[in-house]
Amino acid sequence: MSELMDVLEIHHYPQFMDKCCDLINMEWPRSKTIRLRTLKMSCDNFPTCLVLVQSHEVIGHSKITPIPSLPLGCFIESVLIHPKHRGKGLGKFLMAKTEDHAKRRGMKTVYLSTKDKQGFYSKLGYTECEPVQIYGGPVLSRQNVKFVSSNKINTHSNINIPAQSASARASTTYIHNSVTPPPPPPPPNPSNSNTLVTCSASTYMKKYI
Ligand SMILES: CC(C)(COP(=O)(O)OP(=O)(O)OC[C@H]1O[C@@H](n2cnc3c(N)ncnc32)[C@H](O)[C@@H]1OP(=O)(O)O)[C@@H](O)C(=O)NCCC(=O)NCCS
């Protein structure tokens, strides 16, 4: 591994923001404006974005996010190594630095979720765990989590609609009576029926640091 390699907190090195944004967008394309806004939220307290830099090039990124319900736990996300530099131990190096960073900030446990990199994280000592809620609220039990792919929701999905008040029902009835009722939905295509509601296969993992 080159001596010129370093892991830096991006908010102390804003000159790397643009390159970091391009790197992340290569893997997970998104509006550059939104991406930059997220990177600019990096701070000494979490969230913190770390960049792996070699010879002034950004070749890796990770982000540490707080977990409001777990003061001694944090979430690692958007872990990424430039495609040209994969398979050389840099992902492992970046994760070790990211965990060190979290530890220095008093964290005891790090969490993450992944769709298809369980093998990578297992090698680094992560084990599967219950899902954690990173945007406030309690730790969720797996049984209470229903994953629905947002682009696959349609009228056949089993979404619970809350019970309406009498006045809401009345106004709904009025609206329904005033327009032509919609045609019945087409029967499901048997060859495609498993696309109506699908589970996102995210696996949550954790590691004590
Ligand atoms: C996942 C990623 C960060 C790994 O980085 P990397 O630099 O290629 O990984 P490393 O070379 O450090 O690998 C470390 C170890 O994990 C293993 N490994 C790497 N990717 C693996 C995978 N997908 N499955 C199983 N093992 C894997 C390596 O063989 C190596 O094992 P070793 O220590 O026994 O030699 C990189 O592939 C990447 O950026 N992928 C695209 C973005 C992504 O999916 N990020 C994860 C989001 S959850």
Short mmCIF file of C-alpha atoms in Angstrom, two decimals, residues 50-179:
data_model
loop_
_atom_site.label_atom_id
_atom_site.label_comp_id
_atom_site.label_asym_id
_atom_site.label_seq_id
_atom_site.Cartn_x
_atom_site.Cartn_y
_atom_site.Cartn_z
CA LEU A 50 -14.22 10.02 5.19
CA VAL A 51 -12.28 9.91 1.94
CA LEU A 52 -9.45 7.59 1.02
CA VAL A 53 -6.97 9.72 -0.89
CA GLN A 54 -3.94 8.61 -2.87
CA SER A 55 -1.74 11.09 -4.72
CA HIS A 56 -4.48 13.75 -4.54
CA GLU A 57 -7.05 11.36 -6.05
CA VAL A 58 -10.14 10.25 -4.13
CA ILE A 59 -10.27 6.46 -4.39
CA GLY A 60 -12.60 5.58 -1.53
CA HIS A 61 -15.37 6.88 0.68
CA SER A 62 -17.26 5.94 3.83
CA LYS A 63 -19.77 7.77 5.98
CA ILE A 64 -20.48 7.49 9.70
CA THR A 65 -24.02 8.40 10.74
CA PRO A 66 -25.35 8.67 14.29
CA ILE A 67 -28.08 6.36 15.57
CA PRO A 68 -30.29 8.51 17.80
CA SER A 69 -31.68 5.54 19.72
CA LEU A 70 -28.21 4.05 20.38
CA PRO A 71 -25.83 6.68 21.80
CA LEU A 72 -22.88 4.26 21.78
CA GLY A 73 -23.62 2.95 18.30
CA CYS A 74 -23.21 4.43 14.85
CA PHE A 75 -24.00 3.41 11.29
CA ILE A 76 -21.41 3.04 8.53
CA GLU A 77 -22.73 3.58 5.03
CA SER A 78 -21.76 4.37 1.44
CA VAL A 79 -18.56 2.34 1.68
CA LEU A 80 -16.91 2.47 -1.68
CA ILE A 81 -13.57 1.84 -3.38
CA HIS A 82 -12.90 3.07 -6.90
CA PRO A 83 -13.41 0.13 -9.31
CA LYS A 84 -9.79 0.34 -10.50
CA HIS A 85 -8.50 -0.13 -6.96
CA ARG A 86 -10.70 -2.97 -5.72
CA GLY A 87 -9.31 -6.33 -4.62
CA LYS A 88 -6.10 -4.86 -3.15
CA GLY A 89 -7.07 -4.67 0.51
CA LEU A 90 -8.18 -1.03 0.36
CA GLY A 91 -11.78 -1.73 1.37
CA LYS A 92 -10.49 -3.51 4.45
CA PHE A 93 -8.08 -0.62 5.14
CA LEU A 94 -10.82 2.00 4.78
CA MET A 95 -13.18 0.06 7.06
CA ALA A 96 -10.47 -0.28 9.73
CA LYS A 97 -9.85 3.48 9.60
CA THR A 98 -13.59 4.17 9.71
CA GLU A 99 -14.01 1.94 12.76
CA ASP A 100 -10.99 3.62 14.44
CA HIS A 101 -12.60 6.96 13.80
CA ALA A 102 -15.88 5.81 15.39
CA LYS A 103 -14.00 4.35 18.35
CA ARG A 104 -12.13 7.59 18.96
CA ARG A 105 -15.52 9.30 19.14
CA GLY A 106 -16.59 6.95 21.93
CA MET A 107 -18.59 4.45 19.89
CA LYS A 108 -18.71 0.83 21.06
CA THR A 109 -20.66 -0.80 18.23
CA VAL A 110 -20.85 -0.10 14.52
CA TYR A 111 -23.78 -1.16 12.36
CA LEU A 112 -24.31 -1.30 8.61
CA SER A 113 -26.68 -2.75 6.06
CA THR A 114 -25.81 -4.43 2.82
CA LYS A 115 -27.62 -6.12 -0.02
CA ASP A 116 -24.81 -8.24 -1.41
CA LYS A 117 -21.52 -7.63 0.42
CA GLN A 118 -22.11 -9.83 3.48
CA GLY A 119 -19.03 -11.88 2.53
CA PHE A 120 -16.79 -8.82 2.59
CA TYR A 121 -18.09 -7.58 5.94
CA SER A 122 -18.02 -11.07 7.51
CA LYS A 123 -14.31 -11.20 6.76
CA LEU A 124 -13.93 -7.97 8.71
CA GLY A 125 -15.66 -9.41 11.78
CA TYR A 126 -19.26 -8.24 11.22
CA THR A 127 -22.13 -10.52 12.17
CA GLU A 128 -25.76 -10.39 11.16
CA CYS A 129 -28.08 -8.51 13.53
CA GLU A 130 -31.56 -7.08 13.85
CA PRO A 131 -32.33 -3.98 11.74
CA VAL A 132 -31.55 -0.62 13.31
CA GLN A 133 -33.47 2.57 12.68
CA ILE A 134 -31.02 5.36 11.87
CA TYR A 135 -33.53 8.19 11.56
CA GLY A 136 -34.79 8.26 15.13
CA GLY A 137 -37.12 5.92 16.95
CA PRO A 138 -36.43 2.59 18.58
CA VAL A 139 -34.45 -0.36 17.34
CA LEU A 140 -36.81 -2.32 15.12
CA SER A 141 -37.47 -5.97 15.53
CA ARG A 142 -37.13 -7.87 12.24
CA GLN A 143 -40.70 -9.17 12.54
CA ASN A 144 -42.01 -5.60 12.50
CA VAL A 145 -40.18 -4.59 9.35
CA LYS A 146 -41.94 -4.99 6.05
CA PHE A 147 -39.79 -4.08 3.08
CA VAL A 148 -41.68 -2.98 0.00
CA SER A 149 -39.86 -1.97 -3.14
CA SER A 150 -41.10 1.55 -3.86
CA ASN A 151 -41.11 1.16 -7.65
CA LYS A 152 -43.16 -2.03 -7.45
CA ILE A 153 -46.06 -0.78 -5.34
CA ASN A 154 -49.39 -1.03 -7.12
CA THR A 155 -53.02 -1.59 -6.26
CA HIS A 156 -52.35 -5.23 -5.39
CA SER A 157 -49.88 -4.51 -2.63
CA ASN A 158 -50.99 -5.27 0.92
CA ILE A 159 -50.59 -1.78 2.34
CA ASN A 160 -52.67 -1.07 5.44
CA ILE A 161 -54.88 1.95 5.00
CA PRO A 162 -55.83 3.54 8.34
CA ALA A 163 -59.48 3.45 9.35
CA GLN A 164 -61.27 6.63 8.28
CA SER A 165 -63.37 8.91 10.45
CA ALA A 166 -67.10 9.13 9.65
CA SER A 167 -66.64 12.57 8.05
CA ALA A 168 -63.72 11.35 5.97
CA ARG A 169 -65.78 8.34 4.85
CA ALA A 170 -68.64 10.63 3.94
CA SER A 171 -66.44 12.88 1.83
CA THR A 172 -64.83 9.87 0.19
CA THR A 173 -68.26 8.50 -0.68
CA TYR A 174 -69.29 11.85 -2.09
CA ILE A 175 -66.21 11.98 -4.29
CA HIS A 176 -66.67 8.40 -5.42
CA ASN A 177 -70.29 9.06 -6.32
CA SER A 178 -69.42 12.08 -8.36
CA VAL A 179 -66.97 10.42 -10.74
#
